Amino acid sequence: MSVAAKRLAAVDTSASQSNQHEVTGSKVLLRILGEQTRSFPRGGADARFEATYIWLGAEQEALSEEGKLSWYDSRAKDPKRSAEWRLYYQTNTITDMMRPGDTLFVAHRPDDRLFFIVTPDGTTIQSQLLWLFGLSEQPGLQFEQRELTPDTSGELDFAARYILDELGLDPDEPEADMLDGLIAPFGLTFPTTRVFSHLARKSLPGLSARDEPDATLLAWMEREELMFRRLERRVVAERIANGFLSAGDADVEGFLGFSLSVQNRRKARAGQALENHLEALFTENGIRYVRGAETENRNKPDFLFPGQQEYRDDTFDPARLTMLGAKSTLKDRWRQVLSEATRIPEKHLLTLAPGISENQTDEMRAKHLQLVVPKRLHDTYRPAQQEWLMDVADFLKLVARRQVEAQFSPGL
């Protein structure tokens, strides 16, 4: 797949008299889309590209719309002038939201379909896409390109799969036969998340939660995600094969309800899986903790160290208390942890979200929230952010040290 990106100028986002828009191409875009005119001539066949328009906003809110894209030389009828290729796009919900300074990604898939993706400047999803496609942190007004091939992209890692999932794209599943063997005992029924998490860890016996906690946590999560998606594909295929009918008519509400349940299950299980694997990590490292302990106003932080009893003991030094929120994805939900344990002034939040925007991490720092991210994902953040990030190993050392200090000096 070929990808190009540029920062939109005012001329790229101004409506024309025909109520359509166009982006001036470049040599980069010409290499991707070719020198063949792809338009809708009068009386001729529609040669335009099939396209999916996608808007990904500040908190990763997403909109998409199907449509067409034309690619043509605006100077084709003037042989005395050099070619000037333009990408001509329809007015729709996505293009109406574009503003100068936004980043436009144009992706040309092997099946000849185009993705027309727009993200506001400074957003998390912009950072994630720029990292995924190996492009500049701040694209210029001219397109720059990256070619993604099996030789250059390799097997998608956790971060890449995360971002593609945000785009609503399902990458190919590696090691399908092995995954089928793992999930075979479940048939077409989802086990509890704890059972699934345990199986994921058991299937990776060579990992060390003590020596390599960062890599181990990511490997456990990735294995469980692949197992879950494989089983989900079977369950959904079976349900679709049975059809959605009610009294002989199409059961639209039944279909919509089933689709919503699939999405909700994905989100809920990802968060539960992360907490399950963190529990295993803490246990393997001899860390005392309580999952879901209750604090003020019935708040329930995901993890409290060393425990709820110490938290409620006014004589226990708050400097030796730690709380950790755990969220596989963030969006705007990170603010929820700020009020979950008032005795602890500096809070910690572990996430698997790659490339969170500097705007968000700056706000976290200002609110005394320390972000914990597995080491392998640090490269998806900008250098200034990486200096501040904490990895899983460092967090384990922190709570272990506080645990030892509390044993030798339990009171104030």
XYZ file of C-alpha atoms in Angstrom:
412
model
C 0.000 0.000 0.000
C 1.285 3.472 -0.917
C 0.644 6.409 1.401
C 1.181 10.144 0.947
C 0.539 12.972 3.398
C 0.528 16.753 3.341
C -0.611 19.697 5.430
C -3.702 21.241 3.877
C -3.441 24.828 2.655
C -6.348 27.251 2.399
C -6.594 26.635 -1.344
C -7.023 22.906 -0.701
C -10.069 23.452 1.481
C -11.881 26.231 -0.444
C -15.130 25.320 -2.167
C -15.314 25.761 -5.938
C -18.329 27.010 -7.866
C -19.217 23.415 -8.730
C -19.528 22.616 -5.029
C -16.514 20.319 -5.172
C -12.899 20.630 -4.066
C -9.460 19.683 -5.283
C -5.979 19.229 -3.907
C -3.007 20.084 -6.090
C -0.962 16.962 -6.695
C 2.807 16.549 -6.875
C 5.434 14.187 -8.250
C 4.930 12.106 -5.118
C 1.197 11.713 -5.657
C 1.785 11.090 -9.352
C 4.010 8.125 -8.487
C 1.235 6.708 -6.323
C -1.779 7.331 -8.571
C -0.131 7.117 -11.989
C -0.428 9.210 -15.154
C -3.771 7.811 -16.254
C -6.719 10.167 -16.021
C -9.312 8.857 -13.571
C -12.412 11.013 -14.013
C -16.027 10.960 -15.207
C -16.086 12.289 -18.780
C -19.391 13.257 -20.343
C -20.891 10.321 -22.149
C -18.095 8.027 -21.015
C -17.540 5.440 -18.326
C -16.902 6.440 -14.744
C -13.177 5.880 -14.236
C -12.919 7.601 -10.880
C -11.321 5.927 -7.884
C -13.607 4.264 -5.379
C -12.797 5.988 -2.104
C -13.466 5.936 1.605
C -13.394 9.364 3.214
C -12.453 9.281 6.902
C -12.363 12.013 9.536
C -10.468 11.272 12.754
C -10.836 14.024 15.330
C -9.162 15.288 18.483
C -10.447 12.558 20.784
C -10.376 9.940 18.028
C -14.011 10.475 17.141
C -14.407 9.008 13.688
C -16.681 9.587 10.713
C -16.515 7.834 7.362
C -18.325 8.102 4.065
C -18.042 6.221 0.786
C -17.541 8.201 -2.413
C -15.374 8.861 -5.444
C -12.097 10.661 -6.205
C -10.999 12.015 -9.593
C -7.373 12.314 -10.700
C -6.650 14.423 -13.765
C -4.215 16.796 -15.473
C -5.772 20.255 -15.336
C -3.511 21.398 -18.232
C -4.105 18.434 -20.514
C -5.708 20.672 -23.167
C -2.758 23.080 -23.199
C 0.260 21.248 -24.685
C 2.461 24.323 -24.198
C 2.282 24.028 -20.422
C 3.630 21.279 -18.197
C 1.163 18.942 -16.571
C -0.520 19.908 -13.300
C -2.258 16.948 -11.717
C -5.057 17.435 -9.227
C -7.056 15.242 -6.896
C -10.689 16.226 -7.243
C -12.979 15.216 -4.429
C -16.660 15.438 -3.681
C -18.271 17.619 -1.085
C -19.395 15.488 1.815
C -19.473 15.453 5.614
C -15.750 14.783 5.871
C -14.546 17.422 3.411
C -16.861 20.016 4.959
C -14.944 19.570 8.234
C -11.477 20.100 6.697
C -9.566 23.221 7.706
C -6.190 24.698 6.677
C -3.464 23.097 8.795
C -5.169 19.695 8.981
C -3.192 16.709 7.717
C -4.440 14.782 4.690
C -3.391 11.158 4.184
C -4.048 9.565 0.801
C -3.573 5.793 0.821
C -3.729 3.723 -2.378
C -4.573 0.106 -1.641
C -3.578 -2.830 -3.878
C -7.258 -3.269 -4.841
C -7.150 0.272 -6.362
C -9.344 1.793 -3.644
C -8.245 5.060 -2.034
C -8.466 6.157 1.581
C -8.845 9.920 2.018
C -8.059 10.472 5.713
C -8.159 13.866 7.429
C -6.890 14.594 10.949
C -6.663 17.935 12.773
C -3.162 19.141 13.592
C -1.737 18.216 16.996
C -4.072 15.298 17.640
C -3.159 11.858 18.911
C -4.389 10.059 15.816
C -2.312 12.371 13.596
C 0.809 11.416 15.564
C -0.111 7.745 15.374
C -0.648 7.767 11.612
C 2.546 9.701 10.930
C 4.455 7.145 13.004
C 2.706 4.186 11.381
C 3.472 5.399 7.864
C 7.011 6.560 8.703
C 6.391 10.177 7.692
C 7.588 13.508 9.095
C 6.277 14.664 12.442
C 4.944 17.798 10.739
C 4.191 17.338 7.010
C 4.706 20.294 4.701
C 2.402 21.715 2.068
C 3.750 19.235 -0.513
C 2.936 15.543 -0.410
C 5.537 13.136 0.946
C 5.284 9.403 0.351
C 5.896 6.066 2.024
C 5.551 2.699 0.319
C 4.371 -0.123 2.583
C 5.195 -3.566 1.233
C 5.549 -6.983 2.874
C 9.321 -6.536 2.687
C 9.371 -3.146 4.426
C 6.478 -3.364 6.859
C 7.024 -6.892 8.147
C 4.655 -8.433 10.638
C 2.446 -5.796 12.216
C 3.284 -5.213 15.860
C 0.869 -4.271 18.616
C 1.083 -0.511 17.959
C 0.385 -0.881 14.236
C -2.588 -3.155 14.881
C -3.927 -0.678 17.408
C -3.857 2.176 14.895
C -5.360 0.127 12.079
C -8.151 -0.856 14.444
C -8.813 2.844 15.072
C -9.246 3.167 11.298
C -11.674 0.259 11.287
C -9.267 -1.933 9.305
C -8.678 -5.595 10.177
C -5.122 -6.682 9.315
C -4.391 -10.254 8.316
C -4.153 -12.737 11.150
C -0.704 -14.379 11.500
C -0.315 -17.996 12.585
C -3.981 -18.778 11.918
C -3.542 -22.553 12.346
C -1.885 -22.123 15.738
C -4.651 -19.769 16.891
C -7.329 -22.190 15.707
C -5.748 -24.909 17.824
C -5.797 -22.695 20.921
C -9.440 -21.661 20.633
C -10.818 -25.016 19.386
C -12.091 -26.110 22.856
C -14.437 -23.099 23.004
C -16.377 -23.925 19.850
C -18.609 -20.923 19.124
C -18.846 -19.709 22.715
C -16.788 -16.951 24.316
C -15.134 -18.010 27.579
C -14.740 -15.561 30.450
C -11.992 -13.003 29.998
C -10.003 -14.512 32.876
C -10.001 -17.899 31.149
C -8.935 -16.331 27.859
C -6.180 -14.290 29.543
C -4.830 -17.348 31.344
C -4.747 -19.326 28.102
C -2.892 -16.499 26.335
C -0.198 -16.482 29.016
C 0.013 -20.274 29.106
C 0.569 -20.348 25.325
C 3.712 -18.208 25.717
C 5.793 -20.167 28.244
C 9.159 -18.682 27.248
C 8.426 -15.182 28.572
C 9.705 -13.768 31.861
C 7.443 -11.362 33.741
C 10.332 -10.619 36.111
C 13.165 -10.077 33.645
C 11.243 -8.440 30.778
C 7.936 -7.103 32.113
C 7.400 -4.604 29.299
C 7.850 -7.086 26.477
C 5.927 -9.762 28.358
C 2.878 -7.585 28.943
C 2.690 -6.628 25.264
C 3.153 -10.232 24.140
C 0.379 -11.454 26.449
C -1.984 -8.726 25.230
C -1.205 -9.321 21.580
C -1.691 -13.085 21.878
C -5.050 -12.659 23.627
C -6.180 -10.068 21.081
C -5.346 -12.390 18.183
C -7.117 -15.308 19.864
C -10.168 -13.200 20.571
C -10.408 -11.816 17.024
C -10.051 -15.323 15.609
C -12.880 -16.673 17.777
C -14.964 -13.566 17.161
C -14.648 -14.059 13.404
C -16.072 -17.580 13.761
C -18.933 -16.512 16.021
C -19.907 -13.552 13.828
C -19.689 -15.624 10.621
C -22.017 -18.223 12.130
C -24.515 -15.560 13.210
C -24.504 -13.898 9.785
C -24.924 -17.267 8.060
C -28.075 -17.859 10.117
C -29.464 -14.551 8.837
C -31.416 -11.766 10.493
C -35.104 -12.448 9.932
C -38.188 -11.692 11.999
C -41.534 -13.130 10.874
C -40.043 -13.615 7.416
C -38.867 -10.003 7.090
C -35.410 -8.529 7.452
C -34.717 -7.947 11.159
C -32.932 -4.595 10.938
C -33.084 -3.941 14.670
C -31.728 -7.402 15.358
C -28.792 -6.798 13.029
C -28.015 -3.374 14.530
C -28.223 -4.789 18.040
C -25.868 -7.648 17.174
C -23.391 -5.256 15.533
C -23.402 -3.015 18.602
C -22.863 -5.995 20.896
C -19.793 -7.011 18.860
C -18.245 -3.553 19.258
C -19.069 -3.343 22.966
C -17.603 -6.799 23.601
C -14.352 -5.797 21.905
C -13.943 -2.681 24.045
C -14.921 -4.300 27.341
C -12.740 -7.372 26.891
C -9.645 -5.354 25.942
C -9.791 -3.399 29.191
C -10.444 -6.505 31.294
C -7.638 -8.390 29.563
C -5.151 -5.624 30.363
C -6.104 -5.710 34.041
C -5.859 -9.521 34.092
C -2.340 -9.485 32.665
C -1.243 -6.681 34.987
C -2.439 -8.772 37.933
C -0.283 -11.662 36.726
C 2.654 -9.285 36.285
C 2.323 -7.904 39.835
C 1.971 -11.376 41.306
C 5.045 -12.689 39.483
C 7.049 -9.727 40.802
C 5.880 -10.088 44.393
C 3.993 -6.794 44.401
C 1.167 -6.294 46.903
C -1.920 -4.737 45.348
C -5.714 -4.643 45.382
C -7.732 -4.591 42.187
C -10.842 -2.419 42.249
C -10.452 -1.179 45.834
C -13.000 1.418 46.915
C -11.798 4.905 47.853
C -13.669 8.184 48.369
C -17.149 8.667 46.911
C -17.247 4.998 45.858
C -14.486 5.521 43.324
C -12.663 2.336 42.349
C -9.161 2.777 40.963
C -8.062 -0.161 38.862
C -5.122 -0.921 41.166
C -4.153 0.353 44.602
C -0.758 -0.347 46.200
C -0.098 -1.808 48.713
C -3.811 -2.141 49.516
C -7.130 -0.695 50.633
C -6.378 -1.133 54.360
C -3.250 1.023 54.116
C -5.110 3.606 52.059
C -7.808 3.962 54.717
C -5.251 4.176 57.541
C -4.686 7.885 58.172
C -1.370 7.076 59.879
C 0.004 5.363 56.781
C 2.381 7.668 54.899
C 0.628 8.711 51.633
C 4.055 8.973 49.983
C 4.148 5.161 50.061
C 0.732 4.776 48.465
C 0.400 4.296 44.702
C -2.587 4.092 42.412
C -2.590 2.883 38.834
C -5.294 3.337 36.271
C -5.209 0.867 33.384
C -6.762 1.733 30.030
C -5.956 -0.085 26.817
C -7.139 2.996 24.919
C -7.329 6.557 26.200
C -9.279 9.063 24.132
C -10.591 11.533 26.743
C -11.104 8.936 29.480
C -7.772 9.523 31.200
C -9.278 12.388 33.216
C -11.460 9.891 35.062
C -8.532 8.677 37.160
C -7.758 12.130 38.574
C -10.450 11.888 41.270
C -10.128 8.194 42.095
C -7.752 8.450 45.085
C -7.538 11.863 46.741
C -4.851 10.799 49.261
C -2.429 10.198 46.405
C -1.363 13.500 44.796
C 0.598 11.993 41.886
C -1.292 9.292 40.053
C -0.153 6.764 37.460
C -1.947 5.612 34.336
C -0.843 2.664 32.207
C -1.973 2.570 28.601
C -1.194 0.666 25.428
C -2.152 3.620 23.226
C 0.758 4.583 20.939
C 1.699 8.127 19.969
C -0.586 10.184 22.217
C -0.446 13.859 21.243
C 1.817 16.309 23.067
C -1.242 18.418 23.911
C -2.650 15.544 25.968
C 0.592 14.516 27.646
C 1.317 18.152 28.551
C -2.082 18.345 30.230
C -1.404 15.077 32.077
C 1.875 16.447 33.429
C 0.165 19.628 34.560
C -2.402 17.560 36.455
C 0.268 15.344 38.093
C -0.654 12.238 36.150
C 2.315 10.065 35.168
C 1.822 8.007 32.011
C 3.169 4.440 32.017
C 3.688 2.881 28.564
C 5.424 -0.402 27.622
C 8.951 0.340 26.438
C 8.414 -0.873 22.869
C 5.744 1.773 22.339
C 7.953 4.684 23.426
C 9.244 5.104 19.865
C 5.742 6.111 18.771
C 6.061 9.249 20.934
C 8.114 12.337 20.203
C 11.557 12.708 21.835
C 10.424 15.294 24.400
C 7.616 12.982 25.495
C 9.877 9.933 25.710
C 12.034 11.645 28.338
C 8.981 11.919 30.594
C 7.330 8.549 29.969
C 7.675 5.739 32.496
C 7.899 2.135 31.328
C 6.439 -0.910 33.089
C 9.757 -2.032 34.599
C 10.303 1.395 36.169
C 6.780 1.390 37.603
C 7.355 -2.053 39.161
C 10.589 -0.804 40.732
C 8.744 2.196 42.153
C 5.974 0.216 43.866
C 8.453 -2.456 45.030
C 10.636 0.195 46.685
C 7.651 1.797 48.390
C 6.515 -1.635 49.541
C 9.889 -2.297 51.199
C 9.932 1.157 52.796
C 6.445 0.583 54.231
C 7.525 -2.742 55.786
C 10.348 -1.093 57.712
C 8.478 2.085 58.608
C 4.712 1.438 58.515
C 3.691 4.605 60.360
C 4.291 8.302 59.966
